[in-house]
CSV table of N, CA and C in Angstrom, one decimal:
chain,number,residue,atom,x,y,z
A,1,UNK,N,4.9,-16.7,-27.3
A,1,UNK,CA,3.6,-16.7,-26.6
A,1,UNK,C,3.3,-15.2,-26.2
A,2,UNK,N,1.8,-14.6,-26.3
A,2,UNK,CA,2.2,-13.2,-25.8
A,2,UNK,C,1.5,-12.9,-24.2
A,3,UNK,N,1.7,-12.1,-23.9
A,3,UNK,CA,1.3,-11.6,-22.6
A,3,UNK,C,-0.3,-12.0,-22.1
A,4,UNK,N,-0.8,-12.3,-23.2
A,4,UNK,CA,-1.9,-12.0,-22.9
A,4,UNK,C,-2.7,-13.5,-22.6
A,5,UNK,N,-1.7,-14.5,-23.2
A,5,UNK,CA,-2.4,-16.1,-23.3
A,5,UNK,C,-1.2,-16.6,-22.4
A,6,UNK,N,-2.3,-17.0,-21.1
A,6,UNK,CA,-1.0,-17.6,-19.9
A,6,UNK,C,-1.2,-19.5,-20.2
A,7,UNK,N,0.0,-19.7,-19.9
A,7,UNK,CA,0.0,-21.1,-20.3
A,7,UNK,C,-0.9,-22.2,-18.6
A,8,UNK,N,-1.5,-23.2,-19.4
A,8,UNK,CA,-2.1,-24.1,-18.1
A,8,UNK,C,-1.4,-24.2,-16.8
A,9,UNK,N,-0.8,-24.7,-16.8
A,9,UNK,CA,-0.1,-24.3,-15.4
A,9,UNK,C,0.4,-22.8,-14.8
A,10,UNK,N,0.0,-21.9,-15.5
A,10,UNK,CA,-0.1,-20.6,-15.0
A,10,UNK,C,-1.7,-20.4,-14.1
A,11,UNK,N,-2.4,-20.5,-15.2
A,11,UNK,CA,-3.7,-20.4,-14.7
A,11,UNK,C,-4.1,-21.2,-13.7
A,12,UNK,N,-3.4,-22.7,-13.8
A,12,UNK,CA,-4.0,-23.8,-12.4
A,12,UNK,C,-3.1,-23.1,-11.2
A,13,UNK,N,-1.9,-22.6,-11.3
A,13,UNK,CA,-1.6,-22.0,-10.5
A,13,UNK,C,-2.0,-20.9,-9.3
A,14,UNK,N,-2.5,-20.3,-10.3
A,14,UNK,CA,-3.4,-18.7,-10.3
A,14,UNK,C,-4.4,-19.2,-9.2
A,15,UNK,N,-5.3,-20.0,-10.1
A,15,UNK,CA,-6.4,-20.6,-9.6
A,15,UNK,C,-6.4,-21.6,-7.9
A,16,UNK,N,-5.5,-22.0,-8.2
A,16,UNK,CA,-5.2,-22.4,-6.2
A,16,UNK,C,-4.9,-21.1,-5.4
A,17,UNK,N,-4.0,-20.8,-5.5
A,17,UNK,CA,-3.3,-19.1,-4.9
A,17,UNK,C,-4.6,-19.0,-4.5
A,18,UNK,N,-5.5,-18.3,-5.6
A,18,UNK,CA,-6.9,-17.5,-5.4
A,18,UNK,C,-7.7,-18.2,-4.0
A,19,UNK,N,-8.0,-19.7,-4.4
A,19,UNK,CA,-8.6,-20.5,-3.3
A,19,UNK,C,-7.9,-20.6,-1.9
A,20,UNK,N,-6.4,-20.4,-1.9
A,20,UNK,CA,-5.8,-20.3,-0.8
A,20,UNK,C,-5.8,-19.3,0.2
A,21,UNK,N,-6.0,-18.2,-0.7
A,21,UNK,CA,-5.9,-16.6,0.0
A,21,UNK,C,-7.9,-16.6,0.2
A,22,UNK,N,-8.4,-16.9,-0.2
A,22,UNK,CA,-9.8,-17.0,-0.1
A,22,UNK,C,-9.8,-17.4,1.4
A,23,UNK,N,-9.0,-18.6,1.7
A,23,UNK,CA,-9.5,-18.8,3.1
A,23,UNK,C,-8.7,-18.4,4.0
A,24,UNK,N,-7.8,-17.8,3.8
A,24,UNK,CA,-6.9,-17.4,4.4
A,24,UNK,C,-7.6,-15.8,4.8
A,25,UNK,N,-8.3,-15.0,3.7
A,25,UNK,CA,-8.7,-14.2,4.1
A,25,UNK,C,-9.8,-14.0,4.7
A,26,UNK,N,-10.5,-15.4,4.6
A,26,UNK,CA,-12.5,-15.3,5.6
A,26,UNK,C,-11.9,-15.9,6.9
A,27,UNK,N,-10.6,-16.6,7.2
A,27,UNK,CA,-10.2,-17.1,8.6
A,27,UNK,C,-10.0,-16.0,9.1
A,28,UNK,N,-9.2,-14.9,8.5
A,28,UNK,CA,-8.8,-13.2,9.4
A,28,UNK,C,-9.9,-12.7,9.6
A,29,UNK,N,-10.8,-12.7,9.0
A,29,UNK,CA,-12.4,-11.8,9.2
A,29,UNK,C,-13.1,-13.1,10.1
A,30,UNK,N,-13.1,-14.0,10.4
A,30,UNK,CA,-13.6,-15.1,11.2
A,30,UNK,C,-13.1,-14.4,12.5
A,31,UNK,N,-11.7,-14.8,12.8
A,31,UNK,CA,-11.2,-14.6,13.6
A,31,UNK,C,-11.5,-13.1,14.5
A,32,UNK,N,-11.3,-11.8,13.5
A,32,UNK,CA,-11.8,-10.4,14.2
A,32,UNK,C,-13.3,-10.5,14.7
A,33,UNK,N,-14.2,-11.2,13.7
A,33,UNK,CA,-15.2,-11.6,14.4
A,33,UNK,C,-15.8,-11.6,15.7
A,34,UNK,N,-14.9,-12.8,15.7
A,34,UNK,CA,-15.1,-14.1,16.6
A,34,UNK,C,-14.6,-13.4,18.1
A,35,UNK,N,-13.3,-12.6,18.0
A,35,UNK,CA,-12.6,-12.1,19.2
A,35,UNK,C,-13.4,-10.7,19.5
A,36,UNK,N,-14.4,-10.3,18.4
A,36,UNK,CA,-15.1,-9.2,18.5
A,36,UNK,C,-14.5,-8.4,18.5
A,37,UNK,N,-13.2,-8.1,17.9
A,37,UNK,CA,-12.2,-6.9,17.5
A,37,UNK,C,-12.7,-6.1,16.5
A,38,UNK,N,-13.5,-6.7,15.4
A,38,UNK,CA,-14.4,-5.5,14.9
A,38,UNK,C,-15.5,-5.8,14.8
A,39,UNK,N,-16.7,-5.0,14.6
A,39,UNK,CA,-17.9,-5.1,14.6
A,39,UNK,C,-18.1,-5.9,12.7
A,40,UNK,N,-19.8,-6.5,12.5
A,40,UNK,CA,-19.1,-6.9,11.1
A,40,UNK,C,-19.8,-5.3,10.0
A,41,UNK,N,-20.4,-4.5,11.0
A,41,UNK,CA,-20.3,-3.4,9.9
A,41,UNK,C,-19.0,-2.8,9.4
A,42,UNK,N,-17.6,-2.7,10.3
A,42,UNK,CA,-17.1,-2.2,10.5
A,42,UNK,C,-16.3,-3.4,9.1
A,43,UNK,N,-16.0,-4.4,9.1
A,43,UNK,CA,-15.7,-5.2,8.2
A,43,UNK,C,-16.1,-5.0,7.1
A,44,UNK,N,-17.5,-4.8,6.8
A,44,UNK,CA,-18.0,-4.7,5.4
A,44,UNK,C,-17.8,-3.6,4.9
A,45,UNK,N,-17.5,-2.6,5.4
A,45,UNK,CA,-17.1,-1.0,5.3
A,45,UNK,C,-15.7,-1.5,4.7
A,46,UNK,N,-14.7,-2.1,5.5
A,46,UNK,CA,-13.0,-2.5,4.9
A,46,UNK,C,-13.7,-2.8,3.7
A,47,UNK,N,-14.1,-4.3,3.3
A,47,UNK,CA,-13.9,-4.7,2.5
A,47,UNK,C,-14.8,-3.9,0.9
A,48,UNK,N,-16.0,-3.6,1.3
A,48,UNK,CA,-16.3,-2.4,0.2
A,48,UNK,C,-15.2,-1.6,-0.1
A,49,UNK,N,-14.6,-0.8,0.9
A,49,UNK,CA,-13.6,-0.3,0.5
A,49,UNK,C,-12.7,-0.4,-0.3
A,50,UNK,N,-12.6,-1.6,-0.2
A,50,UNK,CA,-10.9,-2.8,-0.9
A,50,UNK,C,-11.6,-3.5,-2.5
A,51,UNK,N,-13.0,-3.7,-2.4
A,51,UNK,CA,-13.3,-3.7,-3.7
A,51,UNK,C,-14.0,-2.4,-4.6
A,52,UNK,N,-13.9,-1.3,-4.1
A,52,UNK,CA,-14.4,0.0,-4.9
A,52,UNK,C,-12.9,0.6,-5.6
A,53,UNK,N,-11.7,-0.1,-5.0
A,53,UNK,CA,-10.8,0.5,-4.9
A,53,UNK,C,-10.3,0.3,-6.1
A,54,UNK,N,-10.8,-1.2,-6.6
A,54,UNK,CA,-10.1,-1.7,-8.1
A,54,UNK,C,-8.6,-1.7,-8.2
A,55,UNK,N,-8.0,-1.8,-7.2
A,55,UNK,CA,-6.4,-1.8,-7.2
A,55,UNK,C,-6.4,-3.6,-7.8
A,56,UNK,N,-5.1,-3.2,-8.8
A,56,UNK,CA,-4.6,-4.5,-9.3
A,56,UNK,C,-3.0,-4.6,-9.2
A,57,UNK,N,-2.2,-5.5,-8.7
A,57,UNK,CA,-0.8,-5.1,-8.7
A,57,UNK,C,-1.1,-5.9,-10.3
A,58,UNK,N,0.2,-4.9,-11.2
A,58,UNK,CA,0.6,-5.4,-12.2
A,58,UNK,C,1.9,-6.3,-12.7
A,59,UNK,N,2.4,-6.7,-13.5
A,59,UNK,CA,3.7,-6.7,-13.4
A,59,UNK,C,4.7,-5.2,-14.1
A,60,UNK,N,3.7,-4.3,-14.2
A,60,UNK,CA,5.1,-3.1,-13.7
A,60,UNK,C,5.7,-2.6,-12.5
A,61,UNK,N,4.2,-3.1,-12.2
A,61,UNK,CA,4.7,-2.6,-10.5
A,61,UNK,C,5.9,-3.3,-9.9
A,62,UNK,N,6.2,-4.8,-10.3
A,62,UNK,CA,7.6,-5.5,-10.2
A,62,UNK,C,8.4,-5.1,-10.9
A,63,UNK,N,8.5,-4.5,-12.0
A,63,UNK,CA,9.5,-4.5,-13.0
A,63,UNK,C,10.4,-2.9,-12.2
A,64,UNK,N,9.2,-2.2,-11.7
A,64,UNK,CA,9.7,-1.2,-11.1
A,64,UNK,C,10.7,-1.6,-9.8
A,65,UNK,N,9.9,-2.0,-8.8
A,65,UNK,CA,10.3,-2.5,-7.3
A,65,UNK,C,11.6,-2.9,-8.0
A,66,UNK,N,11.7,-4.4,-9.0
A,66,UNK,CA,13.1,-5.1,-8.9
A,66,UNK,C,14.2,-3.9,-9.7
A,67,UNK,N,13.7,-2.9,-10.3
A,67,UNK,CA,15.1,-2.3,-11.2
A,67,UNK,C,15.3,-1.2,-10.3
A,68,UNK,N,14.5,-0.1,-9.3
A,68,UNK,CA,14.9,0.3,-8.3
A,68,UNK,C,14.6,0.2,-6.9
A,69,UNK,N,15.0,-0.9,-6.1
A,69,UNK,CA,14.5,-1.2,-5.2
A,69,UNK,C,14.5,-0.4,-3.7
A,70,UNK,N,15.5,0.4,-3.9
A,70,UNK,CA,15.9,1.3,-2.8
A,70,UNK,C,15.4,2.9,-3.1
A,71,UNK,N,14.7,2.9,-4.1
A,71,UNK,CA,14.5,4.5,-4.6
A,71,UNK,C,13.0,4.6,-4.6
A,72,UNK,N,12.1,6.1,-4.4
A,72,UNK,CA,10.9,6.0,-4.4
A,72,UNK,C,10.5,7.4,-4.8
A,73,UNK,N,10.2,8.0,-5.5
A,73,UNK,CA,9.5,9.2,-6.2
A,73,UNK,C,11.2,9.5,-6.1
A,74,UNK,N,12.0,9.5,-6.5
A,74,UNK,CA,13.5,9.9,-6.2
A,74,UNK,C,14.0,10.4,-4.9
A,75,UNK,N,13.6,9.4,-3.8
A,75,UNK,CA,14.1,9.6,-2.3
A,75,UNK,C,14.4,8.6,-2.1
A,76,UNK,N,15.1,8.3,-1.6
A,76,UNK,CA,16.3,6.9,-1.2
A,76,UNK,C,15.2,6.2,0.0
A,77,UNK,N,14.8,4.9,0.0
A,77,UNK,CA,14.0,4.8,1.3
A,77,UNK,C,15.2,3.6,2.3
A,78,UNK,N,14.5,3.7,3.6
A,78,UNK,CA,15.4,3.2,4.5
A,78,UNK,C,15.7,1.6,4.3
A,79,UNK,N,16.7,1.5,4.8
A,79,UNK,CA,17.4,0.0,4.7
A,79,UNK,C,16.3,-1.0,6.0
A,80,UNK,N,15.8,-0.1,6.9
A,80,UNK,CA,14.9,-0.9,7.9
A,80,UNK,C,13.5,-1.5,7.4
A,81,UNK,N,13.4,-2.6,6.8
A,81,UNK,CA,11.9,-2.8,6.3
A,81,UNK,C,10.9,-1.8,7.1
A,82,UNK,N,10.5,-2.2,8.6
A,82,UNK,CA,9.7,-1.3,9.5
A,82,UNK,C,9.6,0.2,9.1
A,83,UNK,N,10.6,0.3,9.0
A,83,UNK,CA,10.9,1.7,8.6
A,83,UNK,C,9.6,1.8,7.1
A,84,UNK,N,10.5,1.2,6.4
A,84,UNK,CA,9.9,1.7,4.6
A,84,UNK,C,8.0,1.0,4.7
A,85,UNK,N,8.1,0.3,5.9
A,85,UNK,CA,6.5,0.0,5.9
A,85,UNK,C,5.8,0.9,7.2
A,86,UNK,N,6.1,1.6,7.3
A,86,UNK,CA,5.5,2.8,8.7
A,86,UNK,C,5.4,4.3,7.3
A,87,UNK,N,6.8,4.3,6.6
A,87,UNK,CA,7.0,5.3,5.4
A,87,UNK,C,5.4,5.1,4.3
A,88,UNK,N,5.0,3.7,4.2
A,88,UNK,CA,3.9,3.9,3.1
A,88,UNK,C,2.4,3.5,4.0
A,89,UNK,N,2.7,3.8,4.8
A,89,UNK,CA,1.5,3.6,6.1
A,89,UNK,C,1.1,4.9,6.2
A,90,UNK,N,2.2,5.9,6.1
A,90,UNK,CA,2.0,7.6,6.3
A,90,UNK,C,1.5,7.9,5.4
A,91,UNK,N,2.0,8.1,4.4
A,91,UNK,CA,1.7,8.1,2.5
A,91,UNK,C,0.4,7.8,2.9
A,92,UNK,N,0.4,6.8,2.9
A,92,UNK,CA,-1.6,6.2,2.2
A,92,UNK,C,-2.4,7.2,3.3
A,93,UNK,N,-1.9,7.4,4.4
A,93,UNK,CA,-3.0,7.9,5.5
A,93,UNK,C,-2.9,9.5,5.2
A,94,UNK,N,-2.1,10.1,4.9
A,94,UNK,CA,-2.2,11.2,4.3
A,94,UNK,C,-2.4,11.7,3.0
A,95,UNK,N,-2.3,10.8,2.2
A,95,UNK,CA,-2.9,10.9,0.9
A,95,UNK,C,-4.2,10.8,0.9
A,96,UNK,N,-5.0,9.7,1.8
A,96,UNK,CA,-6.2,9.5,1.9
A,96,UNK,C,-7.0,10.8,2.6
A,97,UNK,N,-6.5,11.1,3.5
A,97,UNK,CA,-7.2,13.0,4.7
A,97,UNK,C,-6.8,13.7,3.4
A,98,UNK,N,-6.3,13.8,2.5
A,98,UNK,CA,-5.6,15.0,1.3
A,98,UNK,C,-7.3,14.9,0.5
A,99,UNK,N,-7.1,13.7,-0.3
A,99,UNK,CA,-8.1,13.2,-0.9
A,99,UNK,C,-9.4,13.7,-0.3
A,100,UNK,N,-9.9,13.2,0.7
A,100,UNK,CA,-11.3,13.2,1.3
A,100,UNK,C,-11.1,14.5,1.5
A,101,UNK,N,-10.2,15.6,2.0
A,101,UNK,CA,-10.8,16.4,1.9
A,101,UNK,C,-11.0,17.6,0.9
A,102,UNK,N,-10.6,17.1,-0.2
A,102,UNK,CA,-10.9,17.4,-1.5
A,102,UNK,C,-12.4,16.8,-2.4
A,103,UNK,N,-12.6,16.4,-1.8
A,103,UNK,CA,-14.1,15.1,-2.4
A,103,UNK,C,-14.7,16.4,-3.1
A,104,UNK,N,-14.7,17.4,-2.9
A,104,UNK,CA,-15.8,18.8,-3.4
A,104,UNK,C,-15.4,19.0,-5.0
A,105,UNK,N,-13.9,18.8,-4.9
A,105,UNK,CA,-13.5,19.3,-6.4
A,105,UNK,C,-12.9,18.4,-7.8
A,106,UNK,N,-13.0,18.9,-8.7
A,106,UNK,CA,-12.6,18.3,-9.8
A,106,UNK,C,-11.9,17.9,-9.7
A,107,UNK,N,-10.6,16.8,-9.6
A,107,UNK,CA,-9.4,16.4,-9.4
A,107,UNK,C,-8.9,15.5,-10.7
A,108,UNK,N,-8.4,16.0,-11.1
A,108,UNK,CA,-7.6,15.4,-12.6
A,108,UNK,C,-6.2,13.8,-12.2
A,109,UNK,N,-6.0,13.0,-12.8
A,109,UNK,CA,-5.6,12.4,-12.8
A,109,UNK,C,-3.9,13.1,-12.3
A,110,UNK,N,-3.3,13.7,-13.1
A,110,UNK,CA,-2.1,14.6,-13.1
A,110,UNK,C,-2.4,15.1,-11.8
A,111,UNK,N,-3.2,15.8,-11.5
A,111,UNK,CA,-3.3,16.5,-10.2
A,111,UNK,C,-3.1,15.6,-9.0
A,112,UNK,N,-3.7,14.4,-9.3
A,112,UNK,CA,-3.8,13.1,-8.0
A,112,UNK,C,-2.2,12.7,-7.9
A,113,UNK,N,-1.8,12.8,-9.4
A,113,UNK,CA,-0.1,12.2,-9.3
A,113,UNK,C,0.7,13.4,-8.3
A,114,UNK,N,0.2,14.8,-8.5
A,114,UNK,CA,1.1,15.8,-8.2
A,114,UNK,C,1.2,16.1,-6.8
A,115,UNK,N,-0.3,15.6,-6.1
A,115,UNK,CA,-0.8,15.5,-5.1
A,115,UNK,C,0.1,14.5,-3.8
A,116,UNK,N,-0.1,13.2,-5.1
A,116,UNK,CA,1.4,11.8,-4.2
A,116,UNK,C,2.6,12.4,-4.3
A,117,UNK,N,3.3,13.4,-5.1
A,117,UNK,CA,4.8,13.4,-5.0
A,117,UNK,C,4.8,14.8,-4.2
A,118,UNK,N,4.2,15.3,-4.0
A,118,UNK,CA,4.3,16.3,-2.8
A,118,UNK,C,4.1,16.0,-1.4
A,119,UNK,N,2.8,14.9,-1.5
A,119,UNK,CA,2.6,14.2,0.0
A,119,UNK,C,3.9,13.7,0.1
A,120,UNK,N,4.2,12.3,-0.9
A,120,UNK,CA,5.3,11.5,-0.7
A,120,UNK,C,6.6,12.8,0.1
A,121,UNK,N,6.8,13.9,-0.8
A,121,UNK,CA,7.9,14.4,-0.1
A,121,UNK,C,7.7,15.1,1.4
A,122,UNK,N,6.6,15.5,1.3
A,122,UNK,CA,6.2,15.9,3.5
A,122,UNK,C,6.7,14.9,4.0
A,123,UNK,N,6.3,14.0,3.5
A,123,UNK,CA,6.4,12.7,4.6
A,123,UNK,C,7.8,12.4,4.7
A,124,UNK,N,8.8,12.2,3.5
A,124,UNK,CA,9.8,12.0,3.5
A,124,UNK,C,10.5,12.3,3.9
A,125,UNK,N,10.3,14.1,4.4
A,125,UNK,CA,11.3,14.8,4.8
A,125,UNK,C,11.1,15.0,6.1
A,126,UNK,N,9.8,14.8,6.3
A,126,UNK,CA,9.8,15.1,8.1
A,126,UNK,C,10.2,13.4,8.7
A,127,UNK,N,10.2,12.5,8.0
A,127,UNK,CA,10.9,10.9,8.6
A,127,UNK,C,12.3,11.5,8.8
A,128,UNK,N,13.1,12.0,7.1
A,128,UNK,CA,14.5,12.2,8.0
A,128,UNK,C,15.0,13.4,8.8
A,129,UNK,N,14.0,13.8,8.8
A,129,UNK,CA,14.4,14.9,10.1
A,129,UNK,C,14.2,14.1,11.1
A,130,UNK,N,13.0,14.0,11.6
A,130,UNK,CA,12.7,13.0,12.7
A,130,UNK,C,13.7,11.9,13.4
A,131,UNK,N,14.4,10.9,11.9
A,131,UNK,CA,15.2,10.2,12.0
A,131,UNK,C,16.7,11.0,12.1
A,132,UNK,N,17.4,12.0,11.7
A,132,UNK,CA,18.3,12.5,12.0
A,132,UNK,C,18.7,13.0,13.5
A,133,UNK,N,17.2,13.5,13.8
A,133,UNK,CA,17.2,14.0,15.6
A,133,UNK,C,17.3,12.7,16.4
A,134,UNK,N,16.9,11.6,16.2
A,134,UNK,CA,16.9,10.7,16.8
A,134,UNK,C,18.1,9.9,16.8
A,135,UNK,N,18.9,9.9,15.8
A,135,UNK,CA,20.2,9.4,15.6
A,135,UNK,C,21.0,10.3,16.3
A,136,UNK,N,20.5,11.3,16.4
A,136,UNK,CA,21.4,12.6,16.5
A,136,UNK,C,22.3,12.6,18.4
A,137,UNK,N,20.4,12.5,18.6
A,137,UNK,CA,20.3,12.5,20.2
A,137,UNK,C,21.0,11.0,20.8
A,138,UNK,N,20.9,9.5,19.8
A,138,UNK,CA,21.3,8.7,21.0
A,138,UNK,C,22.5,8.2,20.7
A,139,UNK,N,23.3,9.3,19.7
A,139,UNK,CA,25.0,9.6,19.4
A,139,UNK,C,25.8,10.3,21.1
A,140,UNK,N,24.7,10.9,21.4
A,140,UNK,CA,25.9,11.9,22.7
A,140,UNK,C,25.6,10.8,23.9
């Protein structure tokens, strides 16, 4: 069978998930609402966002994660979940001020990649520094 023709119970599958996470995602926008945590311009702004973005996870993206799951642009990331999720919180928030403030110029696809593995590595290296002083200091 090839990749491309998913079998029935893939698709009925698919097709609940979708309906699941549907309400699962208008209860979280309900809810900020409702508690008035965000305004709903402030919502529609996210979610434009999140659909201009056209992000799709693939299954390379797993084939990657499962064959190295501890490695990332070839930097070892931490054994602390918190950790490796504060690590791609930084990434995205500095790759994004990188980006935006680049919006003026041409930016080539290669350049956007060259752009992540240099961000990636600022970030990387000022965590284990950060993380070294910190180990460092509540060693004495």
């Amino acid at each position: 069978m090839s990749k491309n023709l998913e079998s029935k119970p893939h698709k009925k599958f698919e097709k609940k998930l979708g309906r699941e996470l549907k309400t699962i995602y208008d209860d979280i926008i309900k809810e900020k609402l409702k508690n008035k945590q965000l305004d709903y311009d402030t919502v529609s702004l996210i979610l434009e966002v999140f659909n201009k973005s056209n992000f799709q996870w693939r299954s390379e993206h797993f084939d990657v994660f499962d064959s190295s799951s501890d490695i990332f642009r070839g930097c070892s990331l931490p054994k602390n979940y918190r950790e490796c999720v504060m690590l791609g919180v930084r990434l995205g928030t500095m790759r994004g001020k990188i980006i935006f403030n680049l919006r003026g110029n041409q930016i080539t696809e290669k350049q956007k990649q060259e752009i992540d593995d240099l961000t990636w590595k600022l970030v990387w290296y000022s965590w284990q520094e950060a993380r070294m002083l910190y180990d460092n200091q509540n060693d004495q």
